[in-house]
GROMACS .gro file of C-alpha atoms in nm:
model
  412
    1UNK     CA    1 -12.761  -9.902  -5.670
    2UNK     CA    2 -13.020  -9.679  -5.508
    3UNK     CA    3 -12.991  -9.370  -5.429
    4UNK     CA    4 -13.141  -9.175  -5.139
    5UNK     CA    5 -13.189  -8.811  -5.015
    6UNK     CA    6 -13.380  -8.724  -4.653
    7UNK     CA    7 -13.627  -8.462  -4.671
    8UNK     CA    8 -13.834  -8.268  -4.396
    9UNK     CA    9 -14.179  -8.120  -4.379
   10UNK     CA   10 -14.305  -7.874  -4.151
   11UNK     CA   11 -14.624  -7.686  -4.104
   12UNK     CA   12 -14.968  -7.780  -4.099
   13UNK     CA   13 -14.900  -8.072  -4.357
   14UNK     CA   14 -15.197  -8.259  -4.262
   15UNK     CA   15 -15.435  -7.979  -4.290
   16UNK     CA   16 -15.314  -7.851  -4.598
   17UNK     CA   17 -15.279  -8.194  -4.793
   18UNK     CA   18 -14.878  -8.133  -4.821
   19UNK     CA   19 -14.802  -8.486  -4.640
   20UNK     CA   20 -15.043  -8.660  -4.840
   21UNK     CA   21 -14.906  -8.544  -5.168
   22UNK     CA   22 -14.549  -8.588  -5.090
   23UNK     CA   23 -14.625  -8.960  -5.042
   24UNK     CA   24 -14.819  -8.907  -5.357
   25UNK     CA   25 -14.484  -8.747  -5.558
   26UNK     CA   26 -14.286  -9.059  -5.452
   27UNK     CA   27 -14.441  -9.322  -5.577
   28UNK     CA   28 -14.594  -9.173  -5.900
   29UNK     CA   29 -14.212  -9.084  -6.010
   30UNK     CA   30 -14.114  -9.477  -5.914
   31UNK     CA   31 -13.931  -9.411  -5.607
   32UNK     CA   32 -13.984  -9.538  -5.232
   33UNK     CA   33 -14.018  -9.360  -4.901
   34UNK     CA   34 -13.981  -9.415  -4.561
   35UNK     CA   35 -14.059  -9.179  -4.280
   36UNK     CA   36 -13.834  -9.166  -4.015
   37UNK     CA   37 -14.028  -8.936  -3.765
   38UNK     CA   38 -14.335  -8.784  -3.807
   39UNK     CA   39 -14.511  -8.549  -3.476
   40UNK     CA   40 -14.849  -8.492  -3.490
   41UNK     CA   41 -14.972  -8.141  -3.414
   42UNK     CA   42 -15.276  -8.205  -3.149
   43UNK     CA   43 -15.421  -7.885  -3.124
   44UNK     CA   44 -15.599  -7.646  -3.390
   45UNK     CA   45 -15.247  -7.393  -3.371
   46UNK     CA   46 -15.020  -7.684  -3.356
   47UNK     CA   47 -14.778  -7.735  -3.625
   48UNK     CA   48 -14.694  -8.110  -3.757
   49UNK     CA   49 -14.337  -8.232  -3.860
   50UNK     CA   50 -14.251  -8.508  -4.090
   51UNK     CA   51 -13.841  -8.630  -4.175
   52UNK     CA   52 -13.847  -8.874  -4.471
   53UNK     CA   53 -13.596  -9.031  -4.634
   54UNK     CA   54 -13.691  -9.056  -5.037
   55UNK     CA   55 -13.468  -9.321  -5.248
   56UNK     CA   56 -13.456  -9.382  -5.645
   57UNK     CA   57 -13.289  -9.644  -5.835
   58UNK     CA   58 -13.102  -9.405  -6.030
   59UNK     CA   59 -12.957  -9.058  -5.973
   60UNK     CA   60 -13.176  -8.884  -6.210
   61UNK     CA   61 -13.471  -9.033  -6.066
   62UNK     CA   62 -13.372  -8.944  -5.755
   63UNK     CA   63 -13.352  -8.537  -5.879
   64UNK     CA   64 -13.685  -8.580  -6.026
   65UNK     CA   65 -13.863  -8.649  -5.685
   66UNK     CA   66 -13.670  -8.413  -5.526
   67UNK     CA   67 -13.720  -8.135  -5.716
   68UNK     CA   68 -14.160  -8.206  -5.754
   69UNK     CA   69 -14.116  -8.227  -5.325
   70UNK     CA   70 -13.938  -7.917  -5.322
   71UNK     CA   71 -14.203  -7.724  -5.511
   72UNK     CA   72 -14.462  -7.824  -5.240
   73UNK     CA   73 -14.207  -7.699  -4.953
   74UNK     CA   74 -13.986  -8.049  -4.872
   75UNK     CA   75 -13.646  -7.965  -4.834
   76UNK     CA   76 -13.344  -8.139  -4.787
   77UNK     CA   77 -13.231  -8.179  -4.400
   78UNK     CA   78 -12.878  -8.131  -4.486
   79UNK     CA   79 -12.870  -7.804  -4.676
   80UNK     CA   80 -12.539  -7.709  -4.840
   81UNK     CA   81 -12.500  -7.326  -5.013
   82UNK     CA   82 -12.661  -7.260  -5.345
   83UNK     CA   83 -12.452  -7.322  -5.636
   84UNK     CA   84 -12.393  -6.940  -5.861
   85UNK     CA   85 -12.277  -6.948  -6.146
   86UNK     CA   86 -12.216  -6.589  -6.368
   87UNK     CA   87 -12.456  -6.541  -6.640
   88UNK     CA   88 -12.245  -6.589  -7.005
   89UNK     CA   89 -12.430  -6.286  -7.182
   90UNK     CA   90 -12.692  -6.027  -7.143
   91UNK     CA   91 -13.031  -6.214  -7.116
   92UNK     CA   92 -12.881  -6.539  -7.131
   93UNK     CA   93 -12.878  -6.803  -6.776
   94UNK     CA   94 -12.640  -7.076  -6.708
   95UNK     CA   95 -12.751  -7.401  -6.764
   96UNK     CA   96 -12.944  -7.603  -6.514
   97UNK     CA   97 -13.082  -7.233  -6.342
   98UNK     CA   98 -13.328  -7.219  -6.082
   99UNK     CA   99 -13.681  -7.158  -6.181
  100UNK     CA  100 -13.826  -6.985  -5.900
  101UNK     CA  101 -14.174  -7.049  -5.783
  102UNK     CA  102 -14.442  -6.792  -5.630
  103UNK     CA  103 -14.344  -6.904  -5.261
  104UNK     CA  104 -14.166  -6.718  -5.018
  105UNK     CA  105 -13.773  -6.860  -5.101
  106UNK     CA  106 -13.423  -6.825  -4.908
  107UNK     CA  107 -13.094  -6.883  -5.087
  108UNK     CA  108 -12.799  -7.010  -4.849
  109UNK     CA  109 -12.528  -6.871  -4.934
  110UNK     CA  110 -12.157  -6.826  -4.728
  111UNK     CA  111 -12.363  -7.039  -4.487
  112UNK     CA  112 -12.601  -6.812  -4.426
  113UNK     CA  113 -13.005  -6.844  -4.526
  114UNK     CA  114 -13.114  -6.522  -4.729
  115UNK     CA  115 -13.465  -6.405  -4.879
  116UNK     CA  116 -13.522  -6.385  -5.193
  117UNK     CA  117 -13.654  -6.042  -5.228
  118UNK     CA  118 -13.957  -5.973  -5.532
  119UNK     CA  119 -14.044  -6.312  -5.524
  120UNK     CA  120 -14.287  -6.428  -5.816
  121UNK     CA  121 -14.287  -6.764  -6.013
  122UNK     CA  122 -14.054  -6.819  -6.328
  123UNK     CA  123 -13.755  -6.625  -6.245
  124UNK     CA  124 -13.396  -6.665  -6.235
  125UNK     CA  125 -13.247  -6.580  -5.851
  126UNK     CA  126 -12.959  -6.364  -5.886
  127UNK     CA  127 -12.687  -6.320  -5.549
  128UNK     CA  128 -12.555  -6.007  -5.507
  129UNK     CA  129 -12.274  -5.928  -5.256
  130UNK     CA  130 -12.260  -5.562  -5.125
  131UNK     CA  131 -12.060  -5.381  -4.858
  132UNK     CA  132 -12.341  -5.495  -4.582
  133UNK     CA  133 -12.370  -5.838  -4.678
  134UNK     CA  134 -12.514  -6.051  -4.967
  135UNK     CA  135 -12.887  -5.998  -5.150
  136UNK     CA  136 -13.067  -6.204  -5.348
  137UNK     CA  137 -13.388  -6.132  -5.586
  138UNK     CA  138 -13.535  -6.205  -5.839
  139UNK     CA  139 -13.497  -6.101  -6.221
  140UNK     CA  140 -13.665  -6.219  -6.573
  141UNK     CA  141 -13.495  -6.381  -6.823
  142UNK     CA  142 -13.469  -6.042  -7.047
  143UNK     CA  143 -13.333  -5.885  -6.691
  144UNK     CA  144 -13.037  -6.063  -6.690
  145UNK     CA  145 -12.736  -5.918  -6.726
  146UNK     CA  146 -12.350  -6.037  -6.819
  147UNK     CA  147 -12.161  -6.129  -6.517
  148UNK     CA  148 -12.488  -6.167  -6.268
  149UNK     CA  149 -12.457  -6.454  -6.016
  150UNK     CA  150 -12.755  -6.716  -6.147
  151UNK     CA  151 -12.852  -6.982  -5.900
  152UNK     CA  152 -12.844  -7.292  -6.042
  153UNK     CA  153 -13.008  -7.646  -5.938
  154UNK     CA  154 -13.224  -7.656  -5.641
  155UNK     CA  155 -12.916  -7.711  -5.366
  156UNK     CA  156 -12.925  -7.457  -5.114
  157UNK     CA  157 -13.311  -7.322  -5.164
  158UNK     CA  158 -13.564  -7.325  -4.877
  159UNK     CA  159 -13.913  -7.289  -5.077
  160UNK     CA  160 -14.195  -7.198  -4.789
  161UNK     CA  161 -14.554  -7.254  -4.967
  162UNK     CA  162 -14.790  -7.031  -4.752
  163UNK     CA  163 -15.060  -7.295  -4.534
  164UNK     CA  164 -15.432  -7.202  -4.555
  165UNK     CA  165 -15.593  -7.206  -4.199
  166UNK     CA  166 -15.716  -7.468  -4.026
  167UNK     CA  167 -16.065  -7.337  -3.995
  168UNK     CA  168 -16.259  -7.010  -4.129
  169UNK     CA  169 -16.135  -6.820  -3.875
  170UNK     CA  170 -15.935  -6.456  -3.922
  171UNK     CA  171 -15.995  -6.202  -4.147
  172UNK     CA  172 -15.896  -6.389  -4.478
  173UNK     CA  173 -15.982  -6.697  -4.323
  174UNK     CA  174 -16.251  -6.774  -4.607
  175UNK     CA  175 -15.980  -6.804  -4.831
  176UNK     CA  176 -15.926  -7.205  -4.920
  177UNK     CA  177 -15.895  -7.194  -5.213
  178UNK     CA  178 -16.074  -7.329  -5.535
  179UNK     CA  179 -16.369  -7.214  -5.755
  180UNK     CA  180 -16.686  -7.146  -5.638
  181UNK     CA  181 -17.049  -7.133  -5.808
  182UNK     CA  182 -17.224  -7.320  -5.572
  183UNK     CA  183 -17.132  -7.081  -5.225
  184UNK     CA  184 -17.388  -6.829  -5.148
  185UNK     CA  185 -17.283  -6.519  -5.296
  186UNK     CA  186 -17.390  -6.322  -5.050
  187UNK     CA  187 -17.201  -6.434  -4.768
  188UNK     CA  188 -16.864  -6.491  -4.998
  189UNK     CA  189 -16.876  -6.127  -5.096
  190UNK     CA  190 -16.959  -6.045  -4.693
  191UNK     CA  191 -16.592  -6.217  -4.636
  192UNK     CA  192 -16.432  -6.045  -4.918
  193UNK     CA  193 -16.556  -5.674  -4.757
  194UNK     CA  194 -16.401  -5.825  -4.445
  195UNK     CA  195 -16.093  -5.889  -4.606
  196UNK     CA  196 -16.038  -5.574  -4.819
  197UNK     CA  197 -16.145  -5.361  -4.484
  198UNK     CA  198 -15.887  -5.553  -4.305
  199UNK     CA  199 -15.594  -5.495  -4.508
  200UNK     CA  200 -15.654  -5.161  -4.556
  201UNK     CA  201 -15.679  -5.114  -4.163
  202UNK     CA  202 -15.337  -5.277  -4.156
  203UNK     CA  203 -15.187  -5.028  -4.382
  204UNK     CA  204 -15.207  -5.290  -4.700
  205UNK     CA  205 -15.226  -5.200  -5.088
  206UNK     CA  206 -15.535  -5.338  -5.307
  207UNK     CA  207 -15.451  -5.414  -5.663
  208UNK     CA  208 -15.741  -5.412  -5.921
  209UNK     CA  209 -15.693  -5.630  -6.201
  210UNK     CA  210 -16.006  -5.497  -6.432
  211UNK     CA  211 -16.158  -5.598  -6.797
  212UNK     CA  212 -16.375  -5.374  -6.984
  213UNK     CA  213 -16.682  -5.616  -6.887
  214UNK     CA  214 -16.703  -5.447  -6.559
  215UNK     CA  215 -16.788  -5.150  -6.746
  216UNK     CA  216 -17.026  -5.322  -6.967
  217UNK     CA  217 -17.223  -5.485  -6.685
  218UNK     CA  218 -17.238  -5.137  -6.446
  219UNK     CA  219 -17.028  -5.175  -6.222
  220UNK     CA  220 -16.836  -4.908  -6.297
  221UNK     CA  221 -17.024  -4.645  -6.078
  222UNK     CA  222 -16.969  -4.886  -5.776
  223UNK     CA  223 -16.578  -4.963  -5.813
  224UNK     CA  224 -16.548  -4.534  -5.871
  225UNK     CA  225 -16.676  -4.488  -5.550
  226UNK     CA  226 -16.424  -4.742  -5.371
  227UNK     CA  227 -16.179  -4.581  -5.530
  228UNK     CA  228 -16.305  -4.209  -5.397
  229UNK     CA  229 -16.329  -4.384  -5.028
  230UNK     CA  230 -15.932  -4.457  -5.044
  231UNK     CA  231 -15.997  -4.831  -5.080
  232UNK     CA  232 -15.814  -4.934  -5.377
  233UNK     CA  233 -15.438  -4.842  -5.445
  234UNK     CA  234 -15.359  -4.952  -5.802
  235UNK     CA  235 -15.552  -5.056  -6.102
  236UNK     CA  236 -15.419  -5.265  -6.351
  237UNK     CA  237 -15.607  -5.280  -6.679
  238UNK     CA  238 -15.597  -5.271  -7.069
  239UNK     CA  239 -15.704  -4.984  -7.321
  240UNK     CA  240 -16.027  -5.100  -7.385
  241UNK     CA  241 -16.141  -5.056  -7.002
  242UNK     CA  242 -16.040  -4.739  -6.972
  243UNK     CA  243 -16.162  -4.625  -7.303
  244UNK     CA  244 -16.478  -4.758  -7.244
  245UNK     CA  245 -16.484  -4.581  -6.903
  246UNK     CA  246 -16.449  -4.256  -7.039
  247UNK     CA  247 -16.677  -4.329  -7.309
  248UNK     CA  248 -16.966  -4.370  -7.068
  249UNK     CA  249 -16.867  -4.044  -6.888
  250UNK     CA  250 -16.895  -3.880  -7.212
  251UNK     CA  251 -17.171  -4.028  -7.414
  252UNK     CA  252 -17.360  -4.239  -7.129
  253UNK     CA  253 -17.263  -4.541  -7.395
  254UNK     CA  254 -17.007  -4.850  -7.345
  255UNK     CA  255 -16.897  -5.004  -7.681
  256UNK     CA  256 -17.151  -4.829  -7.849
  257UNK     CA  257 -17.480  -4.863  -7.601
  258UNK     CA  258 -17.682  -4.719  -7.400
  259UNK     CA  259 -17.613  -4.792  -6.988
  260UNK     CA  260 -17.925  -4.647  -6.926
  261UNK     CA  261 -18.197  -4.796  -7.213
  262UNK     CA  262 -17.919  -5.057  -7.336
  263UNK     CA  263 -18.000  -4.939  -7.713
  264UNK     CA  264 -17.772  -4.897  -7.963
  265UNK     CA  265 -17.778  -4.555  -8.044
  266UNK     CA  266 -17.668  -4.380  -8.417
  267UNK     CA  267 -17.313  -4.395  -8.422
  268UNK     CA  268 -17.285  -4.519  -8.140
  269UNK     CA  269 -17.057  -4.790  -8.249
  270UNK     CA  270 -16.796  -4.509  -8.302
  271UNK     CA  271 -16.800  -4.341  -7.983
  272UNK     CA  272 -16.479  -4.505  -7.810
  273UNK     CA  273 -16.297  -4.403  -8.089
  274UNK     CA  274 -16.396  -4.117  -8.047
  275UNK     CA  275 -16.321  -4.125  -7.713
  276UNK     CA  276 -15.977  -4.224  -7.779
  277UNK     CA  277 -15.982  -3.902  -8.014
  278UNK     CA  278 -16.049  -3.638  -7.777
  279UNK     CA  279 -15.840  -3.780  -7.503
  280UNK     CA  280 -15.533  -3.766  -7.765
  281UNK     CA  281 -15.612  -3.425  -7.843
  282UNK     CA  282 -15.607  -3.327  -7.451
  283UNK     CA  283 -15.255  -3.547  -7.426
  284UNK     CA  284 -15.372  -3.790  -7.194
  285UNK     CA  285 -15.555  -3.907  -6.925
  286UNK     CA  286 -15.468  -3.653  -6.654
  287UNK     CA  287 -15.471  -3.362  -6.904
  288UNK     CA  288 -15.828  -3.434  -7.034
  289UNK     CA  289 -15.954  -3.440  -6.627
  290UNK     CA  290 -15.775  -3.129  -6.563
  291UNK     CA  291 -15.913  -2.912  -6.916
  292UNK     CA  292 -16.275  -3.070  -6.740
  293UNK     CA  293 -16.302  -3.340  -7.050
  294UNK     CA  294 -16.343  -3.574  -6.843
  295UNK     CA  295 -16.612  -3.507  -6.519
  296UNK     CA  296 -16.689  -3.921  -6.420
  297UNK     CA  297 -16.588  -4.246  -6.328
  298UNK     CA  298 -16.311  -4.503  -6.263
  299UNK     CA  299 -16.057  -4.316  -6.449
  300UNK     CA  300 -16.114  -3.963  -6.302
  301UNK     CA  301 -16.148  -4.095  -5.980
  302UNK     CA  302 -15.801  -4.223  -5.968
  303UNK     CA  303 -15.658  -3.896  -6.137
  304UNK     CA  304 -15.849  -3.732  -5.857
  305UNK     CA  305 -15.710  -3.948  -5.583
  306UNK     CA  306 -15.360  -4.009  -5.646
  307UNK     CA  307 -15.423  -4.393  -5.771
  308UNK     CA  308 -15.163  -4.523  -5.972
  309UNK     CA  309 -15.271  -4.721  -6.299
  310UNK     CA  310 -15.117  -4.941  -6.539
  311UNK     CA  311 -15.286  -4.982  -6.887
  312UNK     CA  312 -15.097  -5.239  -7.076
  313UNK     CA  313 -15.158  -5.249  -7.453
  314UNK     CA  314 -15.219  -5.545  -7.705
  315UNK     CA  315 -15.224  -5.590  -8.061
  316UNK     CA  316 -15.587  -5.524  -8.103
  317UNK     CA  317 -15.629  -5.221  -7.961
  318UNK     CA  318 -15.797  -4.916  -8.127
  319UNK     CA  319 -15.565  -4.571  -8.071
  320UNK     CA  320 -15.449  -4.658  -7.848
  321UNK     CA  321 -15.481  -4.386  -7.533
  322UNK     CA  322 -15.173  -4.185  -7.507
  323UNK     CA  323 -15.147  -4.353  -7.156
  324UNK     CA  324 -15.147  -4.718  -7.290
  325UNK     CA  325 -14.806  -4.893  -7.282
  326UNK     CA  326 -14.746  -5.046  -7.612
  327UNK     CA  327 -14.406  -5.201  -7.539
  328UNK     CA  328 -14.458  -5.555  -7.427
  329UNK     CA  329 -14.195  -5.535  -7.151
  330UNK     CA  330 -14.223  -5.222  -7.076
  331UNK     CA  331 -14.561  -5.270  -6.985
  332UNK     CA  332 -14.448  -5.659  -6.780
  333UNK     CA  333 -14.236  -5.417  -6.588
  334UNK     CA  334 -14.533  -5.182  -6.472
  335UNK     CA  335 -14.717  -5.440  -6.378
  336UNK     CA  336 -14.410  -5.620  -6.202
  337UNK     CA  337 -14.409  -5.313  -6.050
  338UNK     CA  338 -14.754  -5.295  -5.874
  339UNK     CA  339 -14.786  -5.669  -5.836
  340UNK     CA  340 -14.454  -5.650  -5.591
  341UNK     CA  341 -14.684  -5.380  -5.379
  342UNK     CA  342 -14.956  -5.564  -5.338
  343UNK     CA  343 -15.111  -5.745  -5.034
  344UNK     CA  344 -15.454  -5.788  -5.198
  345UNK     CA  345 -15.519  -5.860  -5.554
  346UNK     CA  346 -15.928  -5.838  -5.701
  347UNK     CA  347 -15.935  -6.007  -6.054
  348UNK     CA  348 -16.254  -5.908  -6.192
  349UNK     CA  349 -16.376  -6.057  -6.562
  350UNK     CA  350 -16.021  -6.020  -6.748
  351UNK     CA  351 -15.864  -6.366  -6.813
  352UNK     CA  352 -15.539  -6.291  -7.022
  353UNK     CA  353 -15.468  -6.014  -6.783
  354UNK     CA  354 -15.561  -6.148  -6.453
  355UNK     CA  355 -15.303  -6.463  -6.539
  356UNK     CA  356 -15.047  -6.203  -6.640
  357UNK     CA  357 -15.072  -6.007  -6.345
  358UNK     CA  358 -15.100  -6.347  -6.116
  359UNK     CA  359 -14.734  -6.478  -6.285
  360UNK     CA  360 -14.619  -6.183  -6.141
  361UNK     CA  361 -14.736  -6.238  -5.776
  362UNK     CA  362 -14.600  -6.401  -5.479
  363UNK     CA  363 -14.778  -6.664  -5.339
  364UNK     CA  364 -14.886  -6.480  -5.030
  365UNK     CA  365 -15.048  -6.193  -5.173
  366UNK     CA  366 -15.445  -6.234  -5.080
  367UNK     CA  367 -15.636  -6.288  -5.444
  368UNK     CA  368 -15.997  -6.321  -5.490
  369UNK     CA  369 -16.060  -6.374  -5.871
  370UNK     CA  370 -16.431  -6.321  -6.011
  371UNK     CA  371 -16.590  -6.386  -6.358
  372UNK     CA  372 -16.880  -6.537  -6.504
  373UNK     CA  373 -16.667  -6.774  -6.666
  374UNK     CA  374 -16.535  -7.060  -6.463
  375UNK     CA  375 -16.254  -7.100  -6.709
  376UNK     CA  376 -16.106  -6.796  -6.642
  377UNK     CA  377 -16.089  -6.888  -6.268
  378UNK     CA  378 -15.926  -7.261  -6.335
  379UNK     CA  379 -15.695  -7.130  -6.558
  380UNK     CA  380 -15.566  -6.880  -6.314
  381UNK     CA  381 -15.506  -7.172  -6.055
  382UNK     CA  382 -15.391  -7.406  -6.277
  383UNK     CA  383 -15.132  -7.134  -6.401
  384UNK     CA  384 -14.970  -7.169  -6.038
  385UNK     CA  385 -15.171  -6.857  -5.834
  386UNK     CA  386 -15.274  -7.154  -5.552
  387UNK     CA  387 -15.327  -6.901  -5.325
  388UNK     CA  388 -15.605  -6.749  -5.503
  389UNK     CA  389 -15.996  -6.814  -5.478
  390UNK     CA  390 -16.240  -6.786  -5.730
  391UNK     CA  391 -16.594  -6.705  -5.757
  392UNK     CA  392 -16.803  -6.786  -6.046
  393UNK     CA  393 -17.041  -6.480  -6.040
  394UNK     CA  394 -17.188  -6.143  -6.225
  395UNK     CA  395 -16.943  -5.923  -6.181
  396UNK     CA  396 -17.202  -5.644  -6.266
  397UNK     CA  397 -17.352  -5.801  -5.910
  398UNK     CA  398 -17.018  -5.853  -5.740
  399UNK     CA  399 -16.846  -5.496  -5.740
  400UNK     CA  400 -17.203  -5.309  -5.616
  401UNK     CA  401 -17.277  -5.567  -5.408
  402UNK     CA  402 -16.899  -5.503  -5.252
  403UNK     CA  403 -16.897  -5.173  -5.233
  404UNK     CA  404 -17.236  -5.178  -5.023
  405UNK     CA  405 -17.097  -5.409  -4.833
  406UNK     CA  406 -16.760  -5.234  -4.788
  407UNK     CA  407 -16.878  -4.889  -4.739
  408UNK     CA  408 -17.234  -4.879  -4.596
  409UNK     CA  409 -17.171  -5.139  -4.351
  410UNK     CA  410 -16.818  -4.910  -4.243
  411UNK     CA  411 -17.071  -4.594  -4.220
  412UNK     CA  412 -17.293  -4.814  -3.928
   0.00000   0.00000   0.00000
């Protein structure tokens, strides 16, 4: 007996390769297709629609395709409401939940299409109903609470995966996607000004996702002086960045040497710790710039400023600063928290923290990624930030090279 569902695309499916691998879901999973209408979008700002009907020989088969289309943005033509079913315990889901994805999502429920507010990827949706109307959003497994409505199975959600454009046109028009080494520079970083200008004109937040290696490479001074200019809104590191950016303000060293002579000097191997030392003794971050401890850099600059900062901890760090979140969740939750903010994300030279911090993005948050190191870029997209580019460059180039670009070309 074979079983069959009908399916609908709409967009720019051609452009963005959605049609193409729909076909390509179907018949890798064993199943057959057949489209029933399928319009053409003829001009650049033209949309395309395709209505398929998918079939399986089984009904398990049949859920399989459907639920690999539905990731790219196929849904079902005849939509029933989402099925809800109350969480048994604290932290525990029903069976068969919904594991959200990055994309922008609506729930029908009481026949009625609702958002999915705080969308990011690997959540349960819960549906609230309140005295104007029913909610849904997101929460984490260790979120959950006794008694919340879970969606379960994939009846009922409309999954919209944003579309790149057509051509290069726009301000974040550069943004296709993929890794690039080969792209001049240059030019890339040109767009990239463009883009952080432009969301900032619009009223947008810029998240900074930072690892101590733009401190080591000196680009420090440059990323300091965005912040000053009221270009960046958040910054989302680890301990050792901002230790290491105090460090330099206080011994002109990062992890022991020299950013002037790049020598090693005597004892200078101990200096973040003792950097982490005197910051204790002030009682934090904020304390030590007010007492005058510390007179430089990124860190001062956002104390200055009124940028908000997130230093998650990890099991190798040395003090840690009194500002450092230790608690695991605690510290998913601060980041949660500037990730749902954010309209553009910057990812420079941190791998385990720009793929925490991209889990916790939706898919249309605007995220250039940069390191030196193309596998922290491929690991990123591969992780399920598709909306993200990557550039395989110096990040001790990039952020100076930005900032000139970003604030000297603003100044003409």
């Amino acid at each position: 007996m074979t079983h069959t569902r009908t399916v609908e695309l709409d967009g720019h499916i051609i452009d963005s390769g959605s049609m193409q691998q729909a076909m390509g879901i179907v018949m890798d999973l064993g199943g057959d297709f057949d489209i029933e209408k399928f319009d053409v979008g003829r001009q650049k700002e033209d949309t395309s629609y395709c209505r398929m009907t998918v079939s399986a020989d089984d009904e398990d088969g049949l859920q399989e395709i459907l639920h690999e289309l539905h990731q790219i943005g196929a849904n079902l033509t005849d939509p029933v409401d989402a099925h809800v079913e109350p969480s048994p315990a604290d932290q525990v889901v029903p069976v068969g939940f919904y594991s959200t994805t990055n994309h922008p999502t609506d729930v029908r429920y009481d026949g009625e299409w609702i958002p999915v507010e705080d969308i990011e990827m690997d959540c349960a949706i819960i549906v609230e109903e309140t005295e104007d109307g029913a909610r849904a959003y997101t929460k984490v497994l260790n979120s959950v609470e006794e008694g919340d409505l879970v969606v379960t199975d994939e009846a009922g959600i409309r999954v919209k995966p944003p579309e790149r454009p057509r051509d290069s046109s726009g301000p974040f028009g550069f943004m296709q996607g993929g890794v690039s080494s080969e792209r001049p520079s240059e030019s890339l970083i040109g767009e990239v000004a463009d883009a952080l200008r432009e969301t900032k004109k619009e009223g947008g937040n810029v998240l900074v996702v930072a690892g101590p290696a733009l401190i080591h490479s000196g680009g420090g001074d440059a990323l300091a002086r965005l912040i000053r200019e009221g270009y960046i809104d958040m910054i989302s590191a680890g301990n050792g960045f901002a230790t290491h950016d105090i460090e330099r303000g206080l011994y002109g060293t990062s992890l022991g040497m020299d950013m002037e002579t790049m020598e090693h000097p005597r004892k200078g191997h101990k200096h973040h710790i003792y950097t982490i030392s005197e910051v204790i003794r002030a009682g934090g971050i904020e304390e030590a710039v007010d007492e005058g401890l510390i007179k430089e850099g990124i860190m001062y600059e956002c104390v200055k400023n009124d940028v908000s900062y997130v230093l998650a901890g990890s099991i190798r760090d040395d003090g840690p600063l009194p500002d450092t979140i230790t608690d695991a969740i605690e510290a998913q939750n601060a980041i949660r928290e500037q990730a749902h903010q954010a309209d553009m994300v910057l990812m420079l030279s941190t791998l385990l923290h720009s793929v925490a911090v991209g889990n916790c993005l939706p898919s249309t948050a605007k995220t250039v990624c940069v390191d030196i190191n193309p596998a922290t870029v491929t690991q990123l997209l591969d992780r399920g930030s598709s909306q993200a580019i990557g550039m395989v460059t110096d990040i001790g180039t990039f952020v100076p090279t930005l900032a000139e670009k970003v604030l000297d070309e603003t100044d003409e």
